[in-house]
PDB file of C-alpha atoms in Angstrom:
ATOM      1  CA  MET P 216     -34.346 -30.253   0.134  1.00 35.00           C
ATOM      2  CA  THR P 217     -35.958 -31.982  -2.836  1.00 39.00           C
ATOM      3  CA  ALA P 218     -32.826 -34.018  -3.453  1.00 44.00           C
ATOM      4  CA  ARG P 219     -33.042 -35.493   0.029  1.00 50.00           C
ATOM      5  CA  ARG P 220     -36.721 -36.415  -0.298  1.00 45.00           C
ATOM      6  CA  ASP P 221     -35.857 -38.200  -3.525  1.00 47.00           C
ATOM      7  CA  GLU P 222     -32.799 -39.840  -2.023  1.00 52.00           C
ATOM      8  CA  PRO P 223     -34.368 -43.275  -1.303  1.00 52.00           C
ATOM      9  CA  GLN P 224     -35.154 -43.583  -4.996  1.00 51.00           C
ATOM     10  CA  GLN P 225     -31.498 -43.218  -5.878  1.00 60.00           C
ATOM     11  CA  SER P 226     -29.366 -46.323  -6.235  1.00 70.00           C
ATOM     12  CA  ARG P 227     -26.515 -46.718  -3.789  1.00 71.00           C
ATOM     13  CA  ALA P 228     -24.021 -46.222  -6.603  1.00 73.00           C
ATOM     14  CA  ASP P 229     -25.741 -42.971  -7.603  1.00 88.00           C
ATOM     15  CA  LEU P 230     -25.614 -41.591  -4.072  1.00 93.00           C
ATOM     16  CA  ARG P 231     -21.948 -42.468  -3.706  1.00 94.00           C
ATOM     17  CA  GLU P 232     -21.120 -40.809  -7.025  1.00 95.00           C
ATOM     18  CA  ARG P 233     -23.031 -37.684  -6.016  1.00 96.00           C
ATOM     19  CA  ILE P 234     -20.845 -37.348  -2.940  1.00 97.00           C
ATOM     20  CA  LEU P 235     -17.691 -37.821  -4.995  1.00 97.00           C
ATOM     21  CA  ASP P 236     -18.866 -35.362  -7.633  1.00 97.00           C
ATOM     22  CA  ALA P 237     -19.754 -32.829  -4.954  1.00 97.00           C
ATOM     23  CA  LEU P 238     -16.268 -32.827  -3.471  1.00 98.00           C
ATOM     24  CA  ARG P 239     -14.685 -32.695  -6.916  1.00 97.00           C
ATOM     25  CA  GLU P 240     -16.712 -29.586  -7.767  1.00 97.00           C
ATOM     26  CA  LEU P 241     -16.145 -27.910  -4.404  1.00 98.00           C
ATOM     27  CA  LEU P 242     -12.394 -28.306  -4.821  1.00 97.00           C
ATOM     28  CA  ARG P 243     -12.541 -26.197  -7.967  1.00 95.00           C
ATOM     29  CA  GLU P 244     -13.377 -23.189  -5.806  1.00 95.00           C
ATOM     30  CA  ARG P 245     -12.046 -23.976  -2.325  1.00 96.00           C
ATOM     31  CA  THR P 246      -9.103 -25.683  -0.663  1.00 96.00           C
ATOM     32  CA  PHE P 247      -9.603 -29.032   0.996  1.00 96.00           C
ATOM     33  CA  ASP P 248      -8.742 -27.767   4.477  1.00 95.00           C
ATOM     34  CA  THR P 249     -11.574 -25.195   4.359  1.00 96.00           C
ATOM     35  CA  LEU P 250     -14.220 -27.794   3.475  1.00 97.00           C
ATOM     36  CA  SER P 251     -16.340 -29.673   5.999  1.00 97.00           C
ATOM     37  CA  VAL P 252     -18.422 -32.804   5.724  1.00 97.00           C
ATOM     38  CA  ALA P 253     -21.473 -30.537   6.017  1.00 97.00           C
ATOM     39  CA  ASP P 254     -20.342 -28.632   2.907  1.00 98.00           C
ATOM     40  CA  ILE P 255     -20.064 -31.861   0.947  1.00 98.00           C
ATOM     41  CA  ILE P 256     -23.441 -33.126   2.181  1.00 97.00           C
ATOM     42  CA  THR P 257     -25.123 -29.872   1.172  1.00 97.00           C
ATOM     43  CA  ALA P 258     -23.499 -29.832  -2.262  1.00 97.00           C
ATOM     44  CA  ALA P 259     -24.351 -33.482  -2.876  1.00 96.00           C
ATOM     45  CA  GLY P 260     -27.929 -33.152  -1.608  1.00 95.00           C
ATOM     46  CA  VAL P 261     -27.696 -36.283   0.531  1.00 94.00           C
ATOM     47  CA  SER P 262     -28.405 -36.973   4.171  1.00 94.00           C
ATOM     48  CA  ARG P 263     -25.704 -37.130   6.815  1.00 95.00           C
ATOM     49  CA  ALA P 264     -26.595 -40.794   7.369  1.00 94.00           C
ATOM     50  CA  SER P 265     -26.070 -41.539   3.674  1.00 93.00           C
ATOM     51  CA  PHE P 266     -22.729 -39.759   3.649  1.00 96.00           C
ATOM     52  CA  TYR P 267     -21.412 -41.762   6.583  1.00 95.00           C
ATOM     53  CA  PHE P 268     -22.780 -44.967   5.128  1.00 95.00           C
ATOM     54  CA  TYR P 269     -20.295 -44.600   2.283  1.00 95.00           C
ATOM     55  CA  PHE P 270     -17.446 -42.580   3.762  1.00 97.00           C
ATOM     56  CA  ALA P 271     -15.828 -42.224   7.176  1.00 96.00           C
ATOM     57  CA  GLY P 272     -15.065 -38.565   6.563  1.00 96.00           C
ATOM     58  CA  LYS P 273     -13.996 -36.035   3.964  1.00 97.00           C
ATOM     59  CA  GLN P 274     -10.530 -37.624   3.759  1.00 97.00           C
ATOM     60  CA  ALA P 275     -12.109 -40.874   2.608  1.00 97.00           C
ATOM     61  CA  VAL P 276     -13.940 -39.059  -0.195  1.00 97.00           C
ATOM     62  CA  LEU P 277     -10.749 -37.406  -1.364  1.00 97.00           C
ATOM     63  CA  ALA P 278      -8.942 -40.745  -1.103  1.00 96.00           C
ATOM     64  CA  GLU P 279     -11.380 -42.380  -3.510  1.00 97.00           C
ATOM     65  CA  LEU P 280     -10.988 -39.569  -6.036  1.00 97.00           C
ATOM     66  CA  VAL P 281      -7.201 -39.805  -5.744  1.00 97.00           C
ATOM     67  CA  ARG P 282      -7.197 -43.583  -6.221  1.00 96.00           C
ATOM     68  CA  ARG P 283      -9.244 -43.201  -9.396  1.00 95.00           C
ATOM     69  CA  ALA P 284      -6.825 -40.633 -10.796  1.00 94.00           C
ATOM     70  CA  VAL P 285      -3.833 -42.800  -9.869  1.00 94.00           C
ATOM     71  CA  GLY P 286      -5.455 -45.817 -11.492  1.00 94.00           C
ATOM     72  CA  ALA P 287      -5.847 -43.873 -14.717  1.00 92.00           C
ATOM     73  CA  GLY P 288      -2.204 -42.834 -14.431  1.00 92.00           C
ATOM     74  CA  HIS P 289      -1.086 -46.443 -14.219  1.00 92.00           C
ATOM     75  CA  GLU P 290      -3.120 -47.286 -17.312  1.00 92.00           C
ATOM     76  CA  ALA P 291      -1.405 -44.477 -19.200  1.00 88.00           C
ATOM     77  CA  ALA P 292       2.020 -45.772 -18.177  1.00 88.00           C
ATOM     78  CA  GLN P 293       1.421 -49.386 -19.179  1.00 89.00           C
ATOM     79  CA  PRO P 294       3.000 -49.264 -22.664  1.00 88.00           C
ATOM     80  CA  TRP P 295       6.333 -48.228 -21.098  1.00 89.00           C
ATOM     81  CA  VAL P 296       6.003 -50.410 -18.003  1.00 87.00           C
ATOM     82  CA  GLN P 297       5.249 -53.481 -20.106  1.00 87.00           C
ATOM     83  CA  ALA P 298       7.971 -52.696 -22.678  1.00 80.00           C
ATOM     84  CA  LYS P 299       5.560 -52.918 -25.597  1.00 73.00           C
ATOM     85  CA  ALA P 300       7.442 -50.522 -27.871  1.00 77.00           C
ATOM     86  CA  ASP P 301      10.435 -48.192 -28.054  1.00 87.00           C
ATOM     87  CA  PRO P 302      11.051 -46.954 -24.493  1.00 88.00           C
ATOM     88  CA  ARG P 303      11.620 -43.349 -25.516  1.00 90.00           C
ATOM     89  CA  GLU P 304       8.361 -43.202 -27.446  1.00 92.00           C
ATOM     90  CA  THR P 305       6.332 -44.925 -24.762  1.00 92.00           C
ATOM     91  CA  LEU P 306       7.851 -42.755 -22.036  1.00 93.00           C
ATOM     92  CA  ARG P 307       6.873 -39.590 -23.884  1.00 94.00           C
ATOM     93  CA  ALA P 308       3.372 -40.920 -24.570  1.00 93.00           C
ATOM     94  CA  GLY P 309       2.926 -41.903 -20.928  1.00 93.00           C
ATOM     95  CA  ILE P 310       4.231 -38.570 -19.657  1.00 95.00           C
ATOM     96  CA  ASP P 311       1.939 -36.676 -22.019  1.00 95.00           C
ATOM     97  CA  ALA P 312      -1.031 -38.784 -20.922  1.00 94.00           C
ATOM     98  CA  GLY P 313      -0.041 -38.100 -17.311  1.00 94.00           C
ATOM     99  CA  ALA P 314      -0.057 -34.372 -18.011  1.00 95.00           C
ATOM    100  CA  GLY P 315      -3.557 -34.687 -19.413  1.00 94.00           C
ATOM    101  CA  LEU P 316      -4.732 -36.640 -16.367  1.00 94.00           C
ATOM    102  CA  TRP P 317      -3.300 -34.073 -13.964  1.00 94.00           C
ATOM    103  CA  LEU P 318      -5.010 -31.258 -15.841  1.00 93.00           C
ATOM    104  CA  ALA P 319      -8.319 -33.145 -15.938  1.00 94.00           C
ATOM    105  CA  ASN P 320      -8.064 -33.890 -12.196  1.00 95.00           C
ATOM    106  CA  ALA P 321      -6.250 -30.705 -11.211  1.00 95.00           C
ATOM    107  CA  ALA P 322      -8.470 -29.751  -8.279  1.00 96.00           C
ATOM    108  CA  VAL P 323      -8.346 -33.212  -6.713  1.00 96.00           C
ATOM    109  CA  LEU P 324      -4.620 -33.706  -7.200  1.00 96.00           C
ATOM    110  CA  ARG P 325      -3.779 -30.216  -5.969  1.00 96.00           C
ATOM    111  CA  ALA P 326      -5.814 -31.020  -2.850  1.00 97.00           C
ATOM    112  CA  ILE P 327      -3.867 -34.176  -2.028  1.00 97.00           C
ATOM    113  CA  VAL P 328      -0.477 -32.601  -2.738  1.00 97.00           C
ATOM    114  CA  GLU P 329      -1.317 -29.589  -0.563  1.00 96.00           C
ATOM    115  CA  SER P 330      -2.832 -31.643   2.279  1.00 96.00           C
ATOM    116  CA  TRP P 331      -0.851 -34.848   2.718  1.00 96.00           C
ATOM    117  CA  ALA P 332       1.997 -33.397   4.747  1.00 94.00           C
ATOM    118  CA  SER P 333      -0.326 -32.136   7.510  1.00 94.00           C
ATOM    119  CA  ASP P 334      -2.867 -34.969   7.637  1.00 94.00           C
ATOM    120  CA  PRO P 335      -1.632 -38.426   8.756  1.00 95.00           C
ATOM    121  CA  GLN P 336      -4.407 -40.267   6.885  1.00 93.00           C
ATOM    122  CA  LEU P 337      -3.732 -38.429   3.642  1.00 96.00           C
ATOM    123  CA  ARG P 338       0.029 -38.725   4.160  1.00 97.00           C
ATOM    124  CA  LYS P 339      -0.194 -42.502   4.183  1.00 96.00           C
ATOM    125  CA  LEU P 340      -2.531 -42.472   1.195  1.00 96.00           C
ATOM    126  CA  TRP P 341      -0.300 -40.300  -0.986  1.00 97.00           C
ATOM    127  CA  LEU P 342       2.955 -41.983  -0.026  1.00 97.00           C
ATOM    128  CA  ASP P 343       1.381 -45.369  -0.767  1.00 96.00           C
ATOM    129  CA  GLN P 344       0.002 -44.181  -4.104  1.00 95.00           C
ATOM    130  CA  MET P 345       3.304 -42.633  -5.157  1.00 96.00           C
ATOM    131  CA  ALA P 346       5.089 -45.822  -4.142  1.00 96.00           C
ATOM    132  CA  THR P 347       3.031 -47.726  -6.696  1.00 95.00           C
ATOM    133  CA  PHE P 348       4.523 -45.566  -9.466  1.00 95.00           C
ATOM    134  CA  THR P 349       8.016 -45.979  -8.046  1.00 96.00           C
ATOM    135  CA  ASP P 350       7.569 -49.752  -7.869  1.00 96.00           C
ATOM    136  CA  ALA P 351       6.359 -49.883 -11.470  1.00 94.00           C
ATOM    137  CA  ALA P 352       9.368 -47.855 -12.582  1.00 95.00           C
ATOM    138  CA  ILE P 353      11.738 -50.129 -10.639  1.00 96.00           C
ATOM    139  CA  ALA P 354      10.264 -53.201 -12.317  1.00 93.00           C
ATOM    140  CA  ARG P 355      10.754 -51.703 -15.797  1.00 92.00           C
ATOM    141  CA  ILE P 356      14.283 -50.465 -15.047  1.00 94.00           C
ATOM    142  CA  GLU P 357      15.317 -53.857 -13.719  1.00 93.00           C
ATOM    143  CA  ALA P 358      13.848 -55.515 -16.821  1.00 91.00           C
ATOM    144  CA  ASP P 359      15.861 -53.134 -19.000  1.00 90.00           C
ATOM    145  CA  ARG P 360      19.032 -53.930 -17.057  1.00 90.00           C
ATOM    146  CA  ARG P 361      18.523 -57.637 -17.648  1.00 90.00           C
ATOM    147  CA  ALA P 362      17.712 -57.233 -21.330  1.00 88.00           C
ATOM    148  CA  ASP P 363      20.158 -54.519 -22.406  1.00 88.00           C
ATOM    149  CA  PRO P 364      23.868 -54.605 -21.497  1.00 92.00           C
ATOM    150  CA  ALA P 365      24.181 -50.885 -22.262  1.00 89.00           C
ATOM    151  CA  VAL P 366      21.510 -50.049 -19.697  1.00 89.00           C
ATOM    152  CA  ALA P 367      23.084 -52.440 -17.220  1.00 91.00           C
ATOM    153  CA  ALA P 368      26.451 -50.741 -17.648  1.00 92.00           C
ATOM    154  CA  ARG P 369      24.940 -47.280 -17.414  1.00 89.00           C
ATOM    155  CA  LEU P 370      23.170 -48.087 -14.158  1.00 92.00           C
ATOM    156  CA  ASP P 371      25.980 -50.090 -12.606  1.00 91.00           C
ATOM    157  CA  ALA P 372      26.291 -49.169  -8.913  1.00 91.00           C
ATOM    158  CA  VAL P 373      23.196 -46.930  -9.157  1.00 93.00           C
ATOM    159  CA  ASP P 374      20.585 -47.296  -6.413  1.00 96.00           C
ATOM    160  CA  VAL P 375      17.648 -48.143  -8.674  1.00 95.00           C
ATOM    161  CA  HIS P 376      15.038 -47.567  -5.982  1.00 97.00           C
ATOM    162  CA  ALA P 377      16.399 -44.099  -5.245  1.00 97.00           C
ATOM    163  CA  LEU P 378      16.597 -43.301  -8.967  1.00 97.00           C
ATOM    164  CA  ALA P 379      13.041 -44.468  -9.641  1.00 97.00           C
ATOM    165  CA  ALA P 380      11.721 -42.583  -6.624  1.00 98.00           C
ATOM    166  CA  SER P 381      13.556 -39.419  -7.667  1.00 98.00           C
ATOM    167  CA  LEU P 382      12.106 -39.535 -11.162  1.00 97.00           C
ATOM    168  CA  THR P 383       8.626 -40.298  -9.842  1.00 97.00           C
ATOM    169  CA  TRP P 384       8.627 -37.471  -7.301  1.00 98.00           C
ATOM    170  CA  THR P 385      10.103 -35.021  -9.803  1.00 98.00           C
ATOM    171  CA  GLY P 386       7.163 -35.825 -12.051  1.00 96.00           C
ATOM    172  CA  GLU P 387       4.741 -35.283  -9.181  1.00 97.00           C
ATOM    173  CA  ARG P 388       6.189 -31.839  -8.490  1.00 97.00           C
ATOM    174  CA  LEU P 389       6.237 -30.681 -12.104  1.00 97.00           C
ATOM    175  CA  TYR P 390       2.722 -31.993 -12.793  1.00 97.00           C
ATOM    176  CA  TYR P 391       1.566 -30.155  -9.666  1.00 97.00           C
ATOM    177  CA  LEU P 392       3.163 -26.904 -10.818  1.00 97.00           C
ATOM    178  CA  ALA P 393       1.492 -27.350 -14.203  1.00 96.00           C
ATOM    179  CA  ALA P 394      -1.875 -27.957 -12.516  1.00 94.00           C
ATOM    180  CA  CYS P 395      -1.351 -24.704 -10.579  1.00 95.00           C
ATOM    181  CA  GLY P 396      -0.606 -22.813 -13.798  1.00 95.00           C
ATOM    182  CA  VAL P 397       3.013 -22.077 -12.859  1.00 97.00           C
ATOM    183  CA  SER P 398       5.306 -21.107 -15.746  1.00 97.00           C
ATOM    184  CA  PRO P 399       7.030 -22.653 -17.633  1.00 97.00           C
ATOM    185  CA  PHE P 400       5.259 -25.906 -16.811  1.00 97.00           C
ATOM    186  CA  ASP P 401       1.815 -24.519 -17.615  1.00 96.00           C
ATOM    187  CA  ASP P 402       2.935 -25.056 -21.206  1.00 97.00           C
ATOM    188  CA  ARG P 403       2.155 -28.736 -21.727  1.00 97.00           C
ATOM    189  CA  ALA P 404       4.767 -29.159 -24.444  1.00 97.00           C
ATOM    190  CA  VAL P 405       7.483 -27.761 -22.155  1.00 98.00           C
ATOM    191  CA  LEU P 406       6.320 -29.991 -19.315  1.00 97.00           C
ATOM    192  CA  VAL P 407       6.339 -33.142 -21.449  1.00 97.00           C
ATOM    193  CA  ASP P 408       9.662 -32.305 -23.115  1.00 97.00           C
ATOM    194  CA  THR P 409      11.324 -31.628 -19.764  1.00 98.00           C
ATOM    195  CA  LEU P 410      10.108 -34.762 -18.020  1.00 97.00           C
ATOM    196  CA  THR P 411      10.848 -36.934 -21.046  1.00 97.00           C
ATOM    197  CA  HIS P 412      14.381 -35.538 -21.201  1.00 97.00           C
ATOM    198  CA  LEU P 413      14.937 -36.254 -17.505  1.00 97.00           C
ATOM    199  CA  TRP P 414      13.704 -39.853 -17.712  1.00 96.00           C
ATOM    200  CA  VAL P 415      15.438 -40.703 -20.993  1.00 95.00           C
ATOM    201  CA  SER P 416      18.706 -39.072 -19.914  1.00 94.00           C
ATOM    202  CA  ALA P 417      18.697 -40.952 -16.632  1.00 94.00           C
ATOM    203  CA  LEU P 418      17.847 -44.320 -18.109  1.00 92.00           C
ATOM    204  CA  TYR P 419      18.821 -44.604 -21.756  1.00 90.00           C
ATOM    205  CA  ASP P 420      21.153 -41.897 -23.075  1.00 84.00           C
TER     206      ASP P 420
END
């Protein structure tokens, strides 16, 4: 109860981060569907009023954690998206960074992958977040088609949106399996090699 008596002395940012940290830690031991707002409040040591000041419910807390992880994923992909260097090298670097992000955020990302199909709010969140990766891939592929006749010929008559979405969702599934410790994708080198091969084969080779 001490944490709640001290709560007014905490800055708003501190209280919000405590709630986010509490859910992140709880997800290391329990699945999202078994957690309640009361569990998060207790773990965070905040009042119910403070919780609802920042978040409409537990889905909103998870959504914020997911958006942060996705934002970091976009940063990792920027060298390839912005065509700053050799596409094969930047793809591998981005995929490897993505593997690291999924491992660092494994509990949160497992929660969204395991929950979005049965929760309309989380479904919209995850589909929207995944669409941002697909859109980024489409933009880079279209840039490659304009700049490189070989790529343009290779992808002639290919539905670029479907291709980009397929590659993006394949990555989601393999990263998820890696985060769950499923062989062979629990081996980071195998995971990165496999995804790099899929992307490079589809786009450049």
